[in-house]
Tab-separated table of C-alpha atoms in Angstrom:
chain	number	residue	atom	x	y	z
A	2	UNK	CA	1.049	-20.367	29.081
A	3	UNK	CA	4.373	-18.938	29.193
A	4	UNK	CA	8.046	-20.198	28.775
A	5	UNK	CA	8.168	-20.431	32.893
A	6	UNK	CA	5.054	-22.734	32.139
A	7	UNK	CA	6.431	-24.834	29.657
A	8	UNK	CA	10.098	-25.051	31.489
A	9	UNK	CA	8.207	-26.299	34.641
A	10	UNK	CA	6.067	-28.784	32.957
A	11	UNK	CA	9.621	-30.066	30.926
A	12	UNK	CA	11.601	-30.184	34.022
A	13	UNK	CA	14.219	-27.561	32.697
A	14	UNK	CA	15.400	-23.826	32.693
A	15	UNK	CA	13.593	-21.178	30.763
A	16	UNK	CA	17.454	-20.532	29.230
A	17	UNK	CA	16.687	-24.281	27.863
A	18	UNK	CA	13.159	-23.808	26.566
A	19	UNK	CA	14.345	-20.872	24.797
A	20	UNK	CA	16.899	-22.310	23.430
A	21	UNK	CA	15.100	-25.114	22.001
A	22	UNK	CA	12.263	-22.503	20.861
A	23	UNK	CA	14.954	-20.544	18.645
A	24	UNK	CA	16.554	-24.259	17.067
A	25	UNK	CA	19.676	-24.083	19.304
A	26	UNK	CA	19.410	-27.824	19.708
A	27	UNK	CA	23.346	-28.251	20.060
A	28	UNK	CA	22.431	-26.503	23.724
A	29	UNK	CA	19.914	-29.205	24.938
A	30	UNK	CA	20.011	-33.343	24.624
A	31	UNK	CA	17.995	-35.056	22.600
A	32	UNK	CA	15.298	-35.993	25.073
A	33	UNK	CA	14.843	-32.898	26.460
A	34	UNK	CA	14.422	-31.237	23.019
A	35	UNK	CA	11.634	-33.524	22.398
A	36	UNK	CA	9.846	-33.173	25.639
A	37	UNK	CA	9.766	-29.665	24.953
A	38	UNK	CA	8.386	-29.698	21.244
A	39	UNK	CA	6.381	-31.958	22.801
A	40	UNK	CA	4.697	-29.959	25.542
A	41	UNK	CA	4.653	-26.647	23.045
A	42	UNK	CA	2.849	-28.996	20.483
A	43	UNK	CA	0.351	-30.245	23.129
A	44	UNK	CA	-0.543	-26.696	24.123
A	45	UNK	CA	-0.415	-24.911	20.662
A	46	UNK	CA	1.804	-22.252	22.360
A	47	UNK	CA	2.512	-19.527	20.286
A	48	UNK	CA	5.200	-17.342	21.552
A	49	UNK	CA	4.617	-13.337	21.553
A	50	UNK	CA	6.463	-12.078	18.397
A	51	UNK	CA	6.440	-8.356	20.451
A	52	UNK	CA	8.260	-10.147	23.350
A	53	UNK	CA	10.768	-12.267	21.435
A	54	UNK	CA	12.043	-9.061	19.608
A	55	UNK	CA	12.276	-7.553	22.981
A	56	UNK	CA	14.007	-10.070	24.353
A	57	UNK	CA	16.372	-11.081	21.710
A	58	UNK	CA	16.806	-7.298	20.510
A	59	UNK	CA	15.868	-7.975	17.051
A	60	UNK	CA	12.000	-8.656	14.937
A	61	UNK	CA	13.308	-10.798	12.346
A	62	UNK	CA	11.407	-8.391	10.010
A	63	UNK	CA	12.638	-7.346	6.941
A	64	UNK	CA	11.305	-3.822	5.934
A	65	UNK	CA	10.622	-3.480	2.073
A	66	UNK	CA	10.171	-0.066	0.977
A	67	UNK	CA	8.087	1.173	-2.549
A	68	UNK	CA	8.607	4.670	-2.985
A	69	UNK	CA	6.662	7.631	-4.793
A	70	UNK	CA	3.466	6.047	-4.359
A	71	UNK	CA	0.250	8.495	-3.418
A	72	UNK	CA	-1.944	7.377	-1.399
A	73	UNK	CA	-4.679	6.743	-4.245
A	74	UNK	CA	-1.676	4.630	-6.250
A	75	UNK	CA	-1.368	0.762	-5.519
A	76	UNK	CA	1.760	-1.126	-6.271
A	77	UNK	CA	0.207	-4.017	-8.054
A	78	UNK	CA	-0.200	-1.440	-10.512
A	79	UNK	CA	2.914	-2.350	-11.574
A	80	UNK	CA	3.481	-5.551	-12.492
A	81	UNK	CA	7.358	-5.156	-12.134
A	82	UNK	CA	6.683	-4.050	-8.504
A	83	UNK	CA	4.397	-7.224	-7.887
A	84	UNK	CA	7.015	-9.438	-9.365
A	85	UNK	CA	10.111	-8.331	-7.327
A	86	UNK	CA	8.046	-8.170	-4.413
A	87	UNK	CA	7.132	-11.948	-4.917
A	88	UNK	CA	11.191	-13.132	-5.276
A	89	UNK	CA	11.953	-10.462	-2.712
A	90	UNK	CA	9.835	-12.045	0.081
A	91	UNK	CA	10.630	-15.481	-0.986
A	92	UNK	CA	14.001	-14.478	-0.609
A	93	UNK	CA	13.365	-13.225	3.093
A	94	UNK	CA	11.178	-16.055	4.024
A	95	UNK	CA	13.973	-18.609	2.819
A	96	UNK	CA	16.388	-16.885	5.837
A	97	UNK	CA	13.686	-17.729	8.469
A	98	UNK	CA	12.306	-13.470	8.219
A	99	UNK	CA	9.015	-11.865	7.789
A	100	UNK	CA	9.296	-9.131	5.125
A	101	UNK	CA	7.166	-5.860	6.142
A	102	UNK	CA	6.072	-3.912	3.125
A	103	UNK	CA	5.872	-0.219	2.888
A	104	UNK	CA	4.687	1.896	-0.005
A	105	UNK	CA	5.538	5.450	0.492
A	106	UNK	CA	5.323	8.870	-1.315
A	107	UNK	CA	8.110	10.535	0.208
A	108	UNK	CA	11.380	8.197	0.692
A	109	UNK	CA	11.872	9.678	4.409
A	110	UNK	CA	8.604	8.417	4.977
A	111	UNK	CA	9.717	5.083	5.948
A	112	UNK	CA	12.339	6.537	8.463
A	113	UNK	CA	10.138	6.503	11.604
A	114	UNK	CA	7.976	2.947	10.454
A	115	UNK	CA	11.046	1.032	10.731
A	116	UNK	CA	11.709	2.777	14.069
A	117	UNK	CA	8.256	1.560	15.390
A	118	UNK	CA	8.113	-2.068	13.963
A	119	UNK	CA	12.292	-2.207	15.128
A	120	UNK	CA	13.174	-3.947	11.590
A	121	UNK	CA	16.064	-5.390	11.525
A	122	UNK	CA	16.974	-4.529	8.119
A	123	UNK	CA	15.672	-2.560	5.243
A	124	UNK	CA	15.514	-3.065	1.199
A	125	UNK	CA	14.438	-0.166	-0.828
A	126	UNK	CA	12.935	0.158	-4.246
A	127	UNK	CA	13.502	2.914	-7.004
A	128	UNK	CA	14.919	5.399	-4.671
A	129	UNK	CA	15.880	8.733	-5.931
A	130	UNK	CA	19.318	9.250	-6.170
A	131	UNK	CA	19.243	12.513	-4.368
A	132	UNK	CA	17.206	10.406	-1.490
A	133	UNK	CA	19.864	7.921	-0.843
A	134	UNK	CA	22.426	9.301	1.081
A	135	UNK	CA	20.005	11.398	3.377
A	136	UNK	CA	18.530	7.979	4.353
A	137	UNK	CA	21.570	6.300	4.377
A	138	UNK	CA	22.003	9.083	7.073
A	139	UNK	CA	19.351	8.227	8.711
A	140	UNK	CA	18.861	4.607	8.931
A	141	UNK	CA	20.740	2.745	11.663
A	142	UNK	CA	19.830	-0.681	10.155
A	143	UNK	CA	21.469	-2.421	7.475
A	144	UNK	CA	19.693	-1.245	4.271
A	145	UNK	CA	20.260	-1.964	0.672
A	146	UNK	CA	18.509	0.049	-2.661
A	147	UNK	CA	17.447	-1.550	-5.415
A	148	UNK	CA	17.619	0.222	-9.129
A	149	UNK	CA	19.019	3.283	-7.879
A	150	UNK	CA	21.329	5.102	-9.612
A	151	UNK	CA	23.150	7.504	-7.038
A	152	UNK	CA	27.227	8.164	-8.259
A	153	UNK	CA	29.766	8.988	-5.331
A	154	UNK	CA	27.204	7.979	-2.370
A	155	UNK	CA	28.265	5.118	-0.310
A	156	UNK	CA	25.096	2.335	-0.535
A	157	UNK	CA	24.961	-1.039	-1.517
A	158	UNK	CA	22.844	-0.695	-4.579
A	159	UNK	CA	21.640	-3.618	-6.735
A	160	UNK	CA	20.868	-3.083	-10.387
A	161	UNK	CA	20.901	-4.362	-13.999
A	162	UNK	CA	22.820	-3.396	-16.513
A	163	UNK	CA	20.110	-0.969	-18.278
A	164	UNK	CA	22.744	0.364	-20.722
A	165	UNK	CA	23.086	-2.843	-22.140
A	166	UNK	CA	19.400	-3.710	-22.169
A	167	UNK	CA	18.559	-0.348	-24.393
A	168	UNK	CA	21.259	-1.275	-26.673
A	169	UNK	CA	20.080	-4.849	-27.000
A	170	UNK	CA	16.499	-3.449	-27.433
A	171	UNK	CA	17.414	-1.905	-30.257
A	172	UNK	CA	20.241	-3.552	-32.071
A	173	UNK	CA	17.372	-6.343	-32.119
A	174	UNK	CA	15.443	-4.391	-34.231
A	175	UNK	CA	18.213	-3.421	-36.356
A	176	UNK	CA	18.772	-6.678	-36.780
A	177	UNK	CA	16.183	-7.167	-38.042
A	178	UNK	CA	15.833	-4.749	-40.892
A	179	UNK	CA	13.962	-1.500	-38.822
A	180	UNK	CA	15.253	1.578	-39.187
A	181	UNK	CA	12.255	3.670	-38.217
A	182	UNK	CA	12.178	3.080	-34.099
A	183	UNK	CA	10.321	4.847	-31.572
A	184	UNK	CA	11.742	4.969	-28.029
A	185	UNK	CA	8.611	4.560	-25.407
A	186	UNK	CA	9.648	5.678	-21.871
A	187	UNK	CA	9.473	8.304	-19.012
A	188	UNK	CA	11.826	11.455	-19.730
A	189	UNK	CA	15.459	10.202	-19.912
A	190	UNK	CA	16.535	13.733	-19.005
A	191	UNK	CA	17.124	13.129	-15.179
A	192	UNK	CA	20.325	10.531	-14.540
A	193	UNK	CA	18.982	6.769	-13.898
A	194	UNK	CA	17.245	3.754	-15.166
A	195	UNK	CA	15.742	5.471	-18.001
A	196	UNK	CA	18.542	7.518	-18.962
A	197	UNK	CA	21.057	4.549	-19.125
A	198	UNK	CA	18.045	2.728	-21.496
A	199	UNK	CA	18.074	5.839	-23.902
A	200	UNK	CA	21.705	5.817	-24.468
A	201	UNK	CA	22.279	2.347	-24.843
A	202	UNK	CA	19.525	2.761	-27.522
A	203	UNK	CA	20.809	6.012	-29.122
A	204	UNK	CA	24.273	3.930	-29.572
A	205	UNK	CA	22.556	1.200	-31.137
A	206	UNK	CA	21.329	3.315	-34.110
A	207	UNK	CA	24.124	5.465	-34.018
A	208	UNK	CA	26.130	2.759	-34.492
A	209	UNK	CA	24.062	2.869	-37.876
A	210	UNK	CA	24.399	6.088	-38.896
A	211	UNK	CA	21.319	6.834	-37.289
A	212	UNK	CA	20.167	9.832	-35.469
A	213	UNK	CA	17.516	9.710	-32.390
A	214	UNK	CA	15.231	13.291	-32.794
A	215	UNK	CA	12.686	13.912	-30.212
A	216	UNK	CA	9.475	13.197	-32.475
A	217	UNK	CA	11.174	9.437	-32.310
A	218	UNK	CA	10.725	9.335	-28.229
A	219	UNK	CA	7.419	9.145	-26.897
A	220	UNK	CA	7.281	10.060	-22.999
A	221	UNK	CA	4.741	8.284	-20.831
A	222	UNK	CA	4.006	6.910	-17.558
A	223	UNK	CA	4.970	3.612	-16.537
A	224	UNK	CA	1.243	2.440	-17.098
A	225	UNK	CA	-0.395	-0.001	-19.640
A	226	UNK	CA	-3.156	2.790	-20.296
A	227	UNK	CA	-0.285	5.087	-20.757
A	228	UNK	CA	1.246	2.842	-23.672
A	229	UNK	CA	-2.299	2.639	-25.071
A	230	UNK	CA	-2.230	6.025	-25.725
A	231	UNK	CA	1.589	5.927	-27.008
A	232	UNK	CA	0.570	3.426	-29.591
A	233	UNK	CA	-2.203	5.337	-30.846
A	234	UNK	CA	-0.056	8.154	-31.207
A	235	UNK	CA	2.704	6.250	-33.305
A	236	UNK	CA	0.049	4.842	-35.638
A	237	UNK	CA	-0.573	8.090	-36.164
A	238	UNK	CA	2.618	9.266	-36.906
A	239	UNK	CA	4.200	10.553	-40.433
A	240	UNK	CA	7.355	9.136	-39.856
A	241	UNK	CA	5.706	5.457	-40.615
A	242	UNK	CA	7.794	3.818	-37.336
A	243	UNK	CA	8.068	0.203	-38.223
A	244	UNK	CA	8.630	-0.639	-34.828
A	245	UNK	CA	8.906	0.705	-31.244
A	246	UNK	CA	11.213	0.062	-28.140
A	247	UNK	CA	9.134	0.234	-24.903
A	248	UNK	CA	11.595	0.348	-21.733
A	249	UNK	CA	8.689	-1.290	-19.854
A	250	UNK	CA	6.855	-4.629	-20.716
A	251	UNK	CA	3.539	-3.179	-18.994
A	252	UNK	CA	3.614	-0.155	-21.701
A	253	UNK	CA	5.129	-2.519	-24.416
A	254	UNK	CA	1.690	-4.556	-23.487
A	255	UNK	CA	-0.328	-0.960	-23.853
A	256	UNK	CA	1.681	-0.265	-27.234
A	257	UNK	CA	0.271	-3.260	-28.634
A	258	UNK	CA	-3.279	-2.441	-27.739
A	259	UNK	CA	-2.689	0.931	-28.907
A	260	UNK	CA	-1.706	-0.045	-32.644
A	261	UNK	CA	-4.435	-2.920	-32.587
A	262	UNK	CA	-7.208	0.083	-31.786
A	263	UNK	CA	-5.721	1.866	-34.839
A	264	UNK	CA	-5.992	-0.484	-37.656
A	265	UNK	CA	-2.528	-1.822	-37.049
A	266	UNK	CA	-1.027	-5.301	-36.717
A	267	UNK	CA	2.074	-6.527	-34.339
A	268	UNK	CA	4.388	-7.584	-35.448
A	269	UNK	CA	2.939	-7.441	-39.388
A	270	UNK	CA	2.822	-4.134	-39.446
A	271	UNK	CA	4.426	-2.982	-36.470
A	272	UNK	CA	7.555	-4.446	-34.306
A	273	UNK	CA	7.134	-3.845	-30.459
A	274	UNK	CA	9.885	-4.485	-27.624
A	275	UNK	CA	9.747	-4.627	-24.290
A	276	UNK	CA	11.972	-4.480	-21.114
A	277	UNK	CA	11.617	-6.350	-17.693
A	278	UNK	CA	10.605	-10.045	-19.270
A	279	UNK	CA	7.935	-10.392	-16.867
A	280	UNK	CA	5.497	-13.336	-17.060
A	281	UNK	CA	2.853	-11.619	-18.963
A	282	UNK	CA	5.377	-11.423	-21.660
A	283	UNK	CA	4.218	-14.993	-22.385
A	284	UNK	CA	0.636	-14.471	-22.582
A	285	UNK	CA	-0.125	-11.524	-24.726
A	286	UNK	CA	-0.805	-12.599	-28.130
A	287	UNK	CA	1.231	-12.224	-29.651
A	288	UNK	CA	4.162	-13.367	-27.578
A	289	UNK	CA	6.181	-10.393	-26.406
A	290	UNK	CA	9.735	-9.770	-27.292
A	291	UNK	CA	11.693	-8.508	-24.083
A	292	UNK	CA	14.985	-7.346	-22.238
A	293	UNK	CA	15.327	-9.982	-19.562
A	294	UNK	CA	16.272	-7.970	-16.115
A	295	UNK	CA	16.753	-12.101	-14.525
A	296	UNK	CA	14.718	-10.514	-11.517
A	297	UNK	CA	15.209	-13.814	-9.462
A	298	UNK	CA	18.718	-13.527	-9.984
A	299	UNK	CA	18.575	-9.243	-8.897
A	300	UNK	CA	16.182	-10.160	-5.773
A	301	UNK	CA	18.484	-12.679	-4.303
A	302	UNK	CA	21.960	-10.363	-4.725
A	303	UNK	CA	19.973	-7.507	-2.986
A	304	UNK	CA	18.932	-10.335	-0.403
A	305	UNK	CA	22.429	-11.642	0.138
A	306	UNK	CA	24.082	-8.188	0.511
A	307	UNK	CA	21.472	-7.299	2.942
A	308	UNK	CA	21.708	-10.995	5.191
A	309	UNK	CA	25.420	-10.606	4.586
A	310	UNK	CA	25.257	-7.472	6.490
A	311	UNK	CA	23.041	-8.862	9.410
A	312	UNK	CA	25.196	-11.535	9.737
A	313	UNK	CA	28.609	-10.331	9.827
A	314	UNK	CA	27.367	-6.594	11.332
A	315	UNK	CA	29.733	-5.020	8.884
A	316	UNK	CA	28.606	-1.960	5.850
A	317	UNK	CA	28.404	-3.091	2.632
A	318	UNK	CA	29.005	-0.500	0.112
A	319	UNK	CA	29.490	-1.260	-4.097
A	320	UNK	CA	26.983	-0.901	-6.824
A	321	UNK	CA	25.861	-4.808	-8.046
A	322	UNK	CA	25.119	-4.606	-12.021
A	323	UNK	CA	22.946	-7.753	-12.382
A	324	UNK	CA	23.327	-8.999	-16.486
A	325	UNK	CA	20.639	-8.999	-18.984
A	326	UNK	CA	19.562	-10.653	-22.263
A	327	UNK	CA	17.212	-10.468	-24.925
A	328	UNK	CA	14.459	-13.032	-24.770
A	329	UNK	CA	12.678	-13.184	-28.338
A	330	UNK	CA	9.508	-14.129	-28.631
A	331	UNK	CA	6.567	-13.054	-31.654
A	332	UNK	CA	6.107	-9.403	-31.384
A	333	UNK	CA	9.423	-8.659	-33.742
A	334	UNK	CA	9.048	-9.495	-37.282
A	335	UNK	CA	11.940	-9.176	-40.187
A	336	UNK	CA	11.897	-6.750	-42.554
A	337	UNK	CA	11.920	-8.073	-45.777
């Protein structure tokens, strides 16, 4: 069965079954719409998705993009990944799209995949600033990054505020009587998420009259079994940290395990932060303490600048800073 098929059966134009296929139902009567819904329902037609984008010129697919994955990584791995993927195709489903997802190791990677699949647009995770504008070059789609950090290039970028969630991290802590605080992240050395988390924390305790050396920052992966390790290795410190600032709630979640395999307690013995606010953050035990990125709230700005786009066919170019706030839970105890 085709739409020739269907528009004999209904007594009507193909132009009219298509119509009424795509919800353009201020372009047929009443009657007629239902005598075609009718005779598509009887039949269980299922229109070609291949010859729809052919003949409307777009897939209504949404290409979603992970980046600097190897092909032995998985992005469930991370459960920040997992949970923006979840909003982000919620997002993309809501418009009446199919979102297409990608994990890549190489940015350019996904260049020729959206050429293949002809996406209509394109949303791209933890790009590398010095990746942006070559596929911003490259792309003739609408396209919009997500947590990239990439000064003077013209992309629509949506972020969070990650200055503001290292000071909050630690000020927190301060709060709270600590003065001994390890920093838990990747290097901070190269400009981006982690670097704006580092100085919002270093401002925090300078703010104190206190100094950030490098035996306070421990440098891992962005991987629980990384943390593990990271918490072992600040029990085992001389400085006697009191607590620790993890710019991830998967390593914050390692930390923990880390000091528990060393004799120590959280937060009795040891305060522990984390960053992201994810939903795990609720059931570790204890309860974790966390910098709220409001990921709903950052998947549906990158959605709306991206739909925005496909709908009025103009650029969008500005850099969205999504807020953030501290969400206490149990991990943090007061020094007395």
């Amino acid at each position: 069965m085709n739409l020739k098929t269907i528009a004999k059966m209904a007594g009507v134009s193909t132009v009219t079954v298509s119509n009424v296929m795509n919800g353009k139902y201020n372009r047929a009567s009443k009657e007629t719409i239902e005598r075609v819904l009718k005779i598509i329902e009887e039949n269980d037609y299922r229109p070609s998705a291949t010859a729809r984008s052919l003949t409307m010129k777009q897939s209504r697919i949404i290409g979603v993009v992970v980046s600097h994955l190897s092909e032995s990584d998985a992005f469930s791995a991370s459960p920040y990944d997992s949970q923006m993927l979840a909003y982000l195709e919620r997002y993309v489903r809501s418009q009446g799209y199919y979102m297409m997802l990608r994990c890549v190791e190489r940015s350019d990677e996904a260049v020729p995949i959206f050429s293949t699949w002809n996406v209509d647009g394109a949303l791209l995770l933890g790009m590398y600033a010095e990746d942006a504008l070559e596929l911003q070059k490259k792309l003739d789609i609408p396209a919009v990054f997500i947590d990239t950090y990439a000064e003077g290039v013209p992309i629509a970028n949506v972020g969070v505020d990650d200055y503001k969630g290292g000071y909050l991290a630690a000020k927190h802590l301060l709060d709270k009587g600590h003065r001994r605080i390890a920093f838990v992240a990747p290097s901070p050395e190269s400009p981006g998420v982690v670097q704006e988390r580092y100085r919002g924390f270093c401002d925090a305790l300078g703010e104190q009259g206190l100094e950030v050396r490098p035996e306070h920052c421990f440098k891992v992966e962005t991987l629980y079994e990384s943390g593990v390790e990271a918490g072992k290795q600040i029990a085992a410190s001389p400085i006697g940290f009191t607590a620790a600032a993890a710019m991830a709630d998967v390593v914050a979640l390692g930390v923990m395990e880390g000091l528990r395999l060393s004799g120590l307690r959280v937060p009795e013995d040891v305060s522990v932060t984390g960053f992201d606010d994810l939903p795990e953050c609720r059931y570790s035990h204890p309860k974790l303490t966390s910098v709220s990125q409001r990921l709903e709230e950052k998947a549906q700005c990158a959605g709306e600048y991206l739909f925005s786009m496909l709908r009025d066919g103009a650029a969008i170019t500005g850099d969205k800073k999504v807020d953030v706030e501290l969400v206490e839970r149990d991990s943090v105890k007061a020094l007395e």
